[in-house]
């Protein structure tokens, strides 16, 4: 059975068939999903899912592209959310310098504030890092956080340094893309006890499903590619990555 360590089942692209997708998880080999908040509202919905389904856990946080209207009241509300027994991490948070939805100085402010909160609450963080590798690395190092860099897109060298800091590195269907040579080197560099797998659904559908809505059932294709790179069986990758996810998120 597979663990999808990063999904957005609350996304509007699941509005028409969300229940059917959730009901089909076990039949498709998925027994655990972490649903990740990206806004205050989606964080609340993630917790609602976690309350409703025993196999879904939640994370609460505000994505860098969504943080322009954040206030200290949101930090207070996140503190309450993170006290929920099934809210296992603060995320996803980070920096996104690919898009200009939020000014960089605003992103930096609320990234730092959420890193600080996670440290105070002793919660792992889920890091969104897009074209901001050095600053994201420096941020988690400064505040002494532990957690995972999700949808990893950095170098093999940075992945090794993250592991030294105690971080996990999570890979998506991007490892199946034709232009993934840099990413495959990162997979090679990360020891098995620090690898996690995810779909980031509804985004990042793997080959042969590129261009369609991603779903947790497609996490199998990420595991298959990592198994190929690591010389392991798919079953062992499923087991190891599930164990890693449970260890980090403490459930």
PDB file of N, CA and C in Angstrom, residues 68-159:
ATOM      1  N   UNK A  68      -0.237  37.187   0.548  1.00  0.00           N
ATOM      2  CA  UNK A  68      -0.209  38.654   0.478  1.00  0.00           C
ATOM      3  C   UNK A  68      -1.162  39.315   1.460  1.00  0.00           C
ATOM      4  N   UNK A  69      -2.219  38.612   1.859  1.00  0.00           N
ATOM      5  CA  UNK A  69      -3.192  39.189   2.779  1.00  0.00           C
ATOM      6  C   UNK A  69      -3.071  38.620   4.189  1.00  0.00           C
ATOM      7  N   UNK A  70      -1.998  37.902   4.470  1.00  0.00           N
ATOM      8  CA  UNK A  70      -1.848  37.307   5.803  1.00  0.00           C
ATOM      9  C   UNK A  70      -1.734  38.375   6.892  1.00  0.00           C
ATOM     10  N   UNK A  71      -2.210  37.993   8.092  1.00  0.00           N
ATOM     11  CA  UNK A  71      -2.114  38.860   9.259  1.00  0.00           C
ATOM     12  C   UNK A  71      -1.699  38.025  10.463  1.00  0.00           C
ATOM     13  N   UNK A  72      -1.419  38.692  11.549  1.00  0.00           N
ATOM     14  CA  UNK A  72      -1.103  37.971  12.786  1.00  0.00           C
ATOM     15  C   UNK A  72      -2.307  37.185  13.296  1.00  0.00           C
ATOM     16  N   UNK A  73      -3.512  37.613  12.947  1.00  0.00           N
ATOM     17  CA  UNK A  73      -4.690  36.821  13.309  1.00  0.00           C
ATOM     18  C   UNK A  73      -4.638  35.448  12.662  1.00  0.00           C
ATOM     19  N   UNK A  74      -4.102  35.380  11.438  1.00  0.00           N
ATOM     20  CA  UNK A  74      -3.956  34.087  10.771  1.00  0.00           C
ATOM     21  C   UNK A  74      -2.953  33.202  11.504  1.00  0.00           C
ATOM     22  N   UNK A  75      -1.901  33.800  12.028  1.00  0.00           N
ATOM     23  CA  UNK A  75      -0.928  33.035  12.805  1.00  0.00           C
ATOM     24  C   UNK A  75      -1.605  32.449  14.047  1.00  0.00           C
ATOM     25  N   UNK A  76      -2.447  33.225  14.685  1.00  0.00           N
ATOM     26  CA  UNK A  76      -3.182  32.727  15.852  1.00  0.00           C
ATOM     27  C   UNK A  76      -4.105  31.576  15.465  1.00  0.00           C
ATOM     28  N   UNK A  77      -4.755  31.722  14.311  1.00  0.00           N
ATOM     29  CA  UNK A  77      -5.655  30.667  13.852  1.00  0.00           C
ATOM     30  C   UNK A  77      -4.886  29.411  13.468  1.00  0.00           C
ATOM     31  N   UNK A  78      -3.730  29.577  12.823  1.00  0.00           N
ATOM     32  CA  UNK A  78      -2.897  28.422  12.493  1.00  0.00           C
ATOM     33  C   UNK A  78      -2.438  27.698  13.761  1.00  0.00           C
ATOM     34  N   UNK A  79      -2.140  28.459  14.789  1.00  0.00           N
ATOM     35  CA  UNK A  79      -1.731  27.856  16.051  1.00  0.00           C
ATOM     36  C   UNK A  79      -2.825  26.928  16.574  1.00  0.00           C
ATOM     37  N   UNK A  80      -4.066  27.363  16.475  1.00  0.00           N
ATOM     38  CA  UNK A  80      -5.187  26.531  16.907  1.00  0.00           C
ATOM     39  C   UNK A  80      -5.321  25.291  16.022  1.00  0.00           C
ATOM     40  N   UNK A  81      -5.213  25.487  14.710  1.00  0.00           N
ATOM     41  CA  UNK A  81      -5.335  24.354  13.796  1.00  0.00           C
ATOM     42  C   UNK A  81      -4.272  23.290  14.083  1.00  0.00           C
ATOM     43  N   UNK A  82      -3.069  23.762  14.351  1.00  0.00           N
ATOM     44  CA  UNK A  82      -1.954  22.837  14.544  1.00  0.00           C
ATOM     45  C   UNK A  82      -2.026  22.075  15.859  1.00  0.00           C
ATOM     46  N   UNK A  83      -2.960  22.457  16.722  1.00  0.00           N
ATOM     47  CA  UNK A  83      -3.174  21.697  17.951  1.00  0.00           C
ATOM     48  C   UNK A  83      -4.085  20.495  17.726  1.00  0.00           C
ATOM     49  N   UNK A  84      -4.708  20.420  16.548  1.00  0.00           N
ATOM     50  CA  UNK A  84      -5.582  19.292  16.226  1.00  0.00           C
ATOM     51  C   UNK A  84      -4.756  18.014  16.140  1.00  0.00           C
ATOM     52  N   UNK A  85      -5.279  16.936  16.678  1.00  0.00           N
ATOM     53  CA  UNK A  85      -4.506  15.693  16.770  1.00  0.00           C
ATOM     54  C   UNK A  85      -4.153  15.103  15.410  1.00  0.00           C
ATOM     55  N   UNK A  86      -4.897  15.453  14.358  1.00  0.00           N
ATOM     56  CA  UNK A  86      -4.596  14.925  13.031  1.00  0.00           C
ATOM     57  C   UNK A  86      -4.005  15.969  12.093  1.00  0.00           C
ATOM     58  N   UNK A  87      -3.654  17.135  12.621  1.00  0.00           N
ATOM     59  CA  UNK A  87      -2.943  18.143  11.835  1.00  0.00           C
ATOM     60  C   UNK A  87      -1.460  17.954  12.122  1.00  0.00           C
ATOM     61  N   UNK A  88      -0.745  17.349  11.177  1.00  0.00           N
ATOM     62  CA  UNK A  88       0.568  16.797  11.468  1.00  0.00           C
ATOM     63  C   UNK A  88       1.739  17.697  11.099  1.00  0.00           C
ATOM     64  N   UNK A  89       1.479  18.817  10.398  1.00  0.00           N
ATOM     65  CA  UNK A  89       2.591  19.661   9.951  1.00  0.00           C
ATOM     66  C   UNK A  89       2.095  21.057   9.610  1.00  0.00           C
ATOM     67  N   UNK A  90       3.046  21.990   9.537  1.00  0.00           N
ATOM     68  CA  UNK A  90       2.768  23.347   9.084  1.00  0.00           C
ATOM     69  C   UNK A  90       3.206  23.442   7.632  1.00  0.00           C
ATOM     70  N   UNK A  91       2.216  23.620   6.753  1.00  0.00           N
ATOM     71  CA  UNK A  91       2.564  23.682   5.348  1.00  0.00           C
ATOM     72  C   UNK A  91       1.338  23.684   4.455  1.00  0.00           C
ATOM     73  N   UNK A  92       1.476  24.010   3.182  1.00  0.00           N
ATOM     74  CA  UNK A  92       2.812  24.198   2.676  1.00  0.00           C
ATOM     75  C   UNK A  92       3.187  25.667   2.718  1.00  0.00           C
ATOM     76  N   UNK A  93       4.417  25.915   3.063  1.00  0.00           N
ATOM     77  CA  UNK A  93       4.944  27.267   3.172  1.00  0.00           C
ATOM     78  C   UNK A  93       6.248  27.334   2.387  1.00  0.00           C
ATOM     79  N   UNK A  94       6.725  28.555   2.145  1.00  0.00           N
ATOM     80  CA  UNK A  94       8.000  28.647   1.444  1.00  0.00           C
ATOM     81  C   UNK A  94       8.131  29.909   0.627  1.00  0.00           C
ATOM     82  N   UNK A  95       8.832  29.773  -0.491  1.00  0.00           N
ATOM     83  CA  UNK A  95       9.084  30.889  -1.396  1.00  0.00           C
ATOM     84  C   UNK A  95       8.887  30.419  -2.828  1.00  0.00           C
ATOM     85  N   UNK A  96       8.232  31.250  -3.630  1.00  0.00           N
ATOM     86  CA  UNK A  96       8.032  30.941  -5.042  1.00  0.00           C
ATOM     87  C   UNK A  96       8.432  32.158  -5.857  1.00  0.00           C
ATOM     88  N   UNK A  97       9.629  32.107  -6.440  1.00  0.00           N
ATOM     89  CA  UNK A  97      10.138  33.216  -7.235  1.00  0.00           C
ATOM     90  C   UNK A  97       9.914  32.991  -8.727  1.00  0.00           C
ATOM     91  N   UNK A  98       9.192  31.917  -9.078  1.00  0.00           N
ATOM     92  CA  UNK A  98       8.856  31.674 -10.484  1.00  0.00           C
ATOM     93  C   UNK A  98       7.711  32.582 -10.906  1.00  0.00           C
ATOM     94  N   UNK A  99       6.702  32.659 -10.050  1.00  0.00           N
ATOM     95  CA  UNK A  99       5.558  33.536 -10.302  1.00  0.00           C
ATOM     96  C   UNK A  99       5.694  34.809  -9.471  1.00  0.00           C
ATOM     97  N   UNK A 100       4.943  35.843  -9.877  1.00  0.00           N
ATOM     98  CA  UNK A 100       5.000  37.103  -9.137  1.00  0.00           C
ATOM     99  C   UNK A 100       3.646  37.433  -8.509  1.00  0.00           C
ATOM    100  N   UNK A 101       2.942  36.377  -8.051  1.00  0.00           N
ATOM    101  CA  UNK A 101       1.639  36.588  -7.436  1.00  0.00           C
ATOM    102  C   UNK A 101       1.750  37.386  -6.136  1.00  0.00           C
ATOM    103  N   UNK A 102       2.861  37.217  -5.438  1.00  0.00           N
ATOM    104  CA  UNK A 102       3.087  37.904  -4.162  1.00  0.00           C
ATOM    105  C   UNK A 102       4.483  38.498  -4.182  1.00  0.00           C
ATOM    106  N   UNK A 103       4.640  39.768  -3.813  1.00  0.00           N
ATOM    107  CA  UNK A 103       5.981  40.372  -3.785  1.00  0.00           C
ATOM    108  C   UNK A 103       6.943  39.561  -2.907  1.00  0.00           C
ATOM    109  N   UNK A 104       8.188  39.525  -3.323  1.00  0.00           N
ATOM    110  CA  UNK A 104       9.171  38.686  -2.624  1.00  0.00           C
ATOM    111  C   UNK A 104       9.332  39.074  -1.155  1.00  0.00           C
ATOM    112  N   UNK A 105       9.283  40.378  -0.847  1.00  0.00           N
ATOM    113  CA  UNK A 105       9.471  40.774   0.542  1.00  0.00           C
ATOM    114  C   UNK A 105       8.319  40.291   1.417  1.00  0.00           C
ATOM    115  N   UNK A 106       7.101  40.246   0.864  1.00  0.00           N
ATOM    116  CA  UNK A 106       5.956  39.726   1.604  1.00  0.00           C
ATOM    117  C   UNK A 106       6.098  38.212   1.803  1.00  0.00           C
ATOM    118  N   UNK A 107       6.510  37.527   0.749  1.00  0.00           N
ATOM    119  CA  UNK A 107       6.759  36.088   0.871  1.00  0.00           C
ATOM    120  C   UNK A 107       7.770  35.804   1.972  1.00  0.00           C
ATOM    121  N   UNK A 108       8.862  36.551   1.963  1.00  0.00           N
ATOM    122  CA  UNK A 108       9.917  36.319   2.963  1.00  0.00           C
ATOM    123  C   UNK A 108       9.400  36.542   4.382  1.00  0.00           C
ATOM    124  N   UNK A 109       8.615  37.590   4.556  1.00  0.00           N
ATOM    125  CA  UNK A 109       8.087  37.911   5.884  1.00  0.00           C
ATOM    126  C   UNK A 109       7.278  36.752   6.447  1.00  0.00           C
ATOM    127  N   UNK A 110       6.326  36.233   5.662  1.00  0.00           N
ATOM    128  CA  UNK A 110       5.420  35.222   6.189  1.00  0.00           C
ATOM    129  C   UNK A 110       6.025  33.831   6.168  1.00  0.00           C
ATOM    130  N   UNK A 111       6.996  33.611   5.309  1.00  0.00           N
ATOM    131  CA  UNK A 111       7.768  32.367   5.384  1.00  0.00           C
ATOM    132  C   UNK A 111       8.502  32.316   6.723  1.00  0.00           C
ATOM    133  N   UNK A 112       9.203  33.374   7.049  1.00  0.00           N
ATOM    134  CA  UNK A 112       9.939  33.417   8.308  1.00  0.00           C
ATOM    135  C   UNK A 112       8.996  33.291   9.503  1.00  0.00           C
ATOM    136  N   UNK A 113       7.872  33.968   9.428  1.00  0.00           N
ATOM    137  CA  UNK A 113       6.925  33.935  10.554  1.00  0.00           C
ATOM    138  C   UNK A 113       6.364  32.531  10.763  1.00  0.00           C
ATOM    139  N   UNK A 114       6.080  31.835   9.686  1.00  0.00           N
ATOM    140  CA  UNK A 114       5.554  30.477   9.809  1.00  0.00           C
ATOM    141  C   UNK A 114       6.649  29.480  10.224  1.00  0.00           C
ATOM    142  N   UNK A 115       7.865  29.687   9.769  1.00  0.00           N
ATOM    143  CA  UNK A 115       8.971  28.857  10.254  1.00  0.00           C
ATOM    144  C   UNK A 115       9.148  29.026  11.757  1.00  0.00           C
ATOM    145  N   UNK A 116       9.062  30.245  12.201  1.00  0.00           N
ATOM    146  CA  UNK A 116       9.187  30.543  13.623  1.00  0.00           C
ATOM    147  C   UNK A 116       8.072  29.857  14.417  1.00  0.00           C
ATOM    148  N   UNK A 117       6.850  29.939  13.911  1.00  0.00           N
ATOM    149  CA  UNK A 117       5.721  29.302  14.582  1.00  0.00           C
ATOM    150  C   UNK A 117       5.906  27.793  14.672  1.00  0.00           C
ATOM    151  N   UNK A 118       6.345  27.180  13.579  1.00  0.00           N
ATOM    152  CA  UNK A 118       6.555  25.735  13.571  1.00  0.00           C
ATOM    153  C   UNK A 118       7.590  25.329  14.614  1.00  0.00           C
ATOM    154  N   UNK A 119       8.633  26.118  14.744  1.00  0.00           N
ATOM    155  CA  UNK A 119       9.671  25.816  15.729  1.00  0.00           C
ATOM    156  C   UNK A 119       9.111  25.908  17.142  1.00  0.00           C
ATOM    157  N   UNK A 120       8.341  26.952  17.412  1.00  0.00           N
ATOM    158  CA  UNK A 120       7.753  27.129  18.736  1.00  0.00           C
ATOM    159  C   UNK A 120       6.811  25.969  19.070  1.00  0.00           C
ATOM    160  N   UNK A 121       6.031  25.526  18.068  1.00  0.00           N
ATOM    161  CA  UNK A 121       5.051  24.467  18.296  1.00  0.00           C
ATOM    162  C   UNK A 121       5.637  23.069  18.128  1.00  0.00           C
ATOM    163  N   UNK A 122       6.898  22.997  17.757  1.00  0.00           N
ATOM    164  CA  UNK A 122       7.572  21.712  17.523  1.00  0.00           C
ATOM    165  C   UNK A 122       6.850  20.882  16.470  1.00  0.00           C
ATOM    166  N   UNK A 123       6.503  21.542  15.355  1.00  0.00           N
ATOM    167  CA  UNK A 123       5.843  20.870  14.242  1.00  0.00           C
ATOM    168  C   UNK A 123       6.772  20.835  13.031  1.00  0.00           C
ATOM    169  N   UNK A 124       6.763  19.740  12.276  1.00  0.00           N
ATOM    170  CA  UNK A 124       7.538  19.730  11.028  1.00  0.00           C
ATOM    171  C   UNK A 124       6.930  20.682  10.013  1.00  0.00           C
ATOM    172  N   UNK A 125       7.746  21.125   9.078  1.00  0.00           N
ATOM    173  CA  UNK A 125       7.298  22.032   8.026  1.00  0.00           C
ATOM    174  C   UNK A 125       7.332  21.320   6.677  1.00  0.00           C
ATOM    175  N   UNK A 126       6.422  21.740   5.800  1.00  0.00           N
ATOM    176  CA  UNK A 126       6.379  21.255   4.424  1.00  0.00           C
ATOM    177  C   UNK A 126       6.732  22.441   3.541  1.00  0.00           C
ATOM    178  N   UNK A 127       7.882  22.347   2.876  1.00  0.00           N
ATOM    179  CA  UNK A 127       8.452  23.497   2.180  1.00  0.00           C
ATOM    180  C   UNK A 127       8.167  23.456   0.688  1.00  0.00           C
ATOM    181  N   UNK A 128       7.581  24.550   0.201  1.00  0.00           N
ATOM    182  CA  UNK A 128       7.424  24.804  -1.230  1.00  0.00           C
ATOM    183  C   UNK A 128       8.587  25.702  -1.650  1.00  0.00           C
ATOM    184  N   UNK A 129       9.423  25.204  -2.521  1.00  0.00           N
ATOM    185  CA  UNK A 129      10.622  25.939  -2.958  1.00  0.00           C
ATOM    186  C   UNK A 129      10.663  25.939  -4.474  1.00  0.00           C
ATOM    187  N   UNK A 130      10.361  27.082  -5.056  1.00  0.00           N
ATOM    188  CA  UNK A 130      10.433  27.189  -6.515  1.00  0.00           C
ATOM    189  C   UNK A 130      11.323  28.357  -6.891  1.00  0.00           C
ATOM    190  N   UNK A 131      12.483  28.011  -7.452  1.00  0.00           N
ATOM    191  CA  UNK A 131      13.483  28.994  -7.886  1.00  0.00           C
ATOM    192  C   UNK A 131      13.896  29.906  -6.735  1.00  0.00           C
ATOM    193  N   UNK A 132      13.962  29.325  -5.540  1.00  0.00           N
ATOM    194  CA  UNK A 132      14.390  30.065  -4.341  1.00  0.00           C
ATOM    195  C   UNK A 132      15.179  29.130  -3.430  1.00  0.00           C
ATOM    196  N   UNK A 133      15.992  28.275  -4.035  1.00  0.00           N
ATOM    197  CA  UNK A 133      16.636  27.197  -3.295  1.00  0.00           C
ATOM    198  C   UNK A 133      17.482  27.692  -2.125  1.00  0.00           C
ATOM    199  N   UNK A 134      18.353  28.653  -2.395  1.00  0.00           N
ATOM    200  CA  UNK A 134      19.271  29.108  -1.344  1.00  0.00           C
ATOM    201  C   UNK A 134      18.516  29.745  -0.180  1.00  0.00           C
ATOM    202  N   UNK A 135      17.521  30.573  -0.485  1.00  0.00           N
ATOM    203  CA  UNK A 135      16.792  31.253   0.586  1.00  0.00           C
ATOM    204  C   UNK A 135      15.939  30.287   1.400  1.00  0.00           C
ATOM    205  N   UNK A 136      15.338  29.306   0.753  1.00  0.00           N
ATOM    206  CA  UNK A 136      14.561  28.313   1.502  1.00  0.00           C
ATOM    207  C   UNK A 136      15.466  27.488   2.407  1.00  0.00           C
ATOM    208  N   UNK A 137      16.600  27.084   1.872  1.00  0.00           N
ATOM    209  CA  UNK A 137      17.566  26.322   2.677  1.00  0.00           C
ATOM    210  C   UNK A 137      18.030  27.159   3.869  1.00  0.00           C
ATOM    211  N   UNK A 138      18.407  28.407   3.610  1.00  0.00           N
ATOM    212  CA  UNK A 138      18.894  29.267   4.686  1.00  0.00           C
ATOM    213  C   UNK A 138      17.820  29.501   5.748  1.00  0.00           C
ATOM    214  N   UNK A 139      16.555  29.587   5.317  1.00  0.00           N
ATOM    215  CA  UNK A 139      15.470  29.825   6.258  1.00  0.00           C
ATOM    216  C   UNK A 139      15.301  28.686   7.243  1.00  0.00           C
ATOM    217  N   UNK A 140      15.221  27.456   6.739  1.00  0.00           N
ATOM    218  CA  UNK A 140      15.017  26.330   7.649  1.00  0.00           C
ATOM    219  C   UNK A 140      16.242  26.099   8.526  1.00  0.00           C
ATOM    220  N   UNK A 141      17.418  26.416   7.993  1.00  0.00           N
ATOM    221  CA  UNK A 141      18.636  26.284   8.794  1.00  0.00           C
ATOM    222  C   UNK A 141      18.655  27.318   9.911  1.00  0.00           C
ATOM    223  N   UNK A 142      18.259  28.543   9.602  1.00  0.00           N
ATOM    224  CA  UNK A 142      18.256  29.620  10.595  1.00  0.00           C
ATOM    225  C   UNK A 142      17.345  29.301  11.766  1.00  0.00           C
ATOM    226  N   UNK A 143      16.135  28.797  11.480  1.00  0.00           N
ATOM    227  CA  UNK A 143      15.162  28.564  12.543  1.00  0.00           C
ATOM    228  C   UNK A 143      15.254  27.164  13.143  1.00  0.00           C
ATOM    229  N   UNK A 144      16.102  26.331  12.568  1.00  0.00           N
ATOM    230  CA  UNK A 144      16.295  25.001  13.143  1.00  0.00           C
ATOM    231  C   UNK A 144      15.111  24.077  12.955  1.00  0.00           C
ATOM    232  N   UNK A 145      14.408  24.241  11.834  1.00  0.00           N
ATOM    233  CA  UNK A 145      13.230  23.410  11.585  1.00  0.00           C
ATOM    234  C   UNK A 145      13.619  22.011  11.112  1.00  0.00           C
ATOM    235  N   UNK A 146      12.646  21.112  11.223  1.00  0.00           N
ATOM    236  CA  UNK A 146      12.712  19.804  10.587  1.00  0.00           C
ATOM    237  C   UNK A 146      11.479  19.654   9.712  1.00  0.00           C
ATOM    238  N   UNK A 147      11.597  18.838   8.668  1.00  0.00           N
ATOM    239  CA  UNK A 147      10.442  18.682   7.802  1.00  0.00           C
ATOM    240  C   UNK A 147      10.817  18.076   6.474  1.00  0.00           C
ATOM    241  N   UNK A 148      10.120  18.512   5.418  1.00  0.00           N
ATOM    242  CA  UNK A 148      10.320  17.952   4.087  1.00  0.00           C
ATOM    243  C   UNK A 148      10.268  19.069   3.049  1.00  0.00           C
ATOM    244  N   UNK A 149      11.152  18.983   2.072  1.00  0.00           N
ATOM    245  CA  UNK A 149      11.063  19.817   0.878  1.00  0.00           C
ATOM    246  C   UNK A 149      10.235  19.022  -0.128  1.00  0.00           C
ATOM    247  N   UNK A 150       9.007  19.507  -0.383  1.00  0.00           N
ATOM    248  CA  UNK A 150       8.095  18.751  -1.235  1.00  0.00           C
ATOM    249  C   UNK A 150       8.316  19.131  -2.696  1.00  0.00           C
ATOM    250  N   UNK A 151       7.860  18.220  -3.580  1.00  0.00           N
ATOM    251  CA  UNK A 151       8.004  18.422  -5.036  1.00  0.00           C
ATOM    252  C   UNK A 151       9.417  18.923  -5.339  1.00  0.00           C
ATOM    253  N   UNK A 152      10.392  18.173  -4.883  1.00  0.00           N
ATOM    254  CA  UNK A 152      11.776  18.646  -4.910  1.00  0.00           C
ATOM    255  C   UNK A 152      12.221  18.963  -6.332  1.00  0.00           C
ATOM    256  N   UNK A 153      12.890  20.122  -6.477  1.00  0.00           N
ATOM    257  CA  UNK A 153      13.364  20.547  -7.797  1.00  0.00           C
ATOM    258  C   UNK A 153      14.796  21.064  -7.758  1.00  0.00           C
ATOM    259  N   UNK A 154      15.465  20.872  -6.626  1.00  0.00           N
ATOM    260  CA  UNK A 154      16.831  21.373  -6.480  1.00  0.00           C
ATOM    261  C   UNK A 154      17.872  20.377  -6.976  1.00  0.00           C
ATOM    262  N   UNK A 155      19.100  20.676  -6.665  1.00  0.00           N
ATOM    263  CA  UNK A 155      20.225  19.855  -7.113  1.00  0.00           C
ATOM    264  C   UNK A 155      20.463  18.674  -6.176  1.00  0.00           C
ATOM    265  N   UNK A 156      21.267  17.733  -6.653  1.00  0.00           N
ATOM    266  CA  UNK A 156      21.680  16.615  -5.806  1.00  0.00           C
ATOM    267  C   UNK A 156      22.500  17.119  -4.622  1.00  0.00           C
ATOM    268  N   UNK A 157      23.316  18.131  -4.871  1.00  0.00           N
ATOM    269  CA  UNK A 157      24.171  18.676  -3.803  1.00  0.00           C
ATOM    270  C   UNK A 157      23.322  19.298  -2.693  1.00  0.00           C
ATOM    271  N   UNK A 158      22.289  20.054  -3.074  1.00  0.00           N
ATOM    272  CA  UNK A 158      21.422  20.647  -2.063  1.00  0.00           C
ATOM    273  C   UNK A 158      20.658  19.559  -1.316  1.00  0.00           C
ATOM    274  N   UNK A 159      20.218  18.534  -2.012  1.00  0.00           N
ATOM    275  CA  UNK A 159      19.503  17.435  -1.358  1.00  0.00           C
ATOM    276  C   UNK A 159      20.368  16.802  -0.272  1.00  0.00           C
TER     277      UNK A 159
END
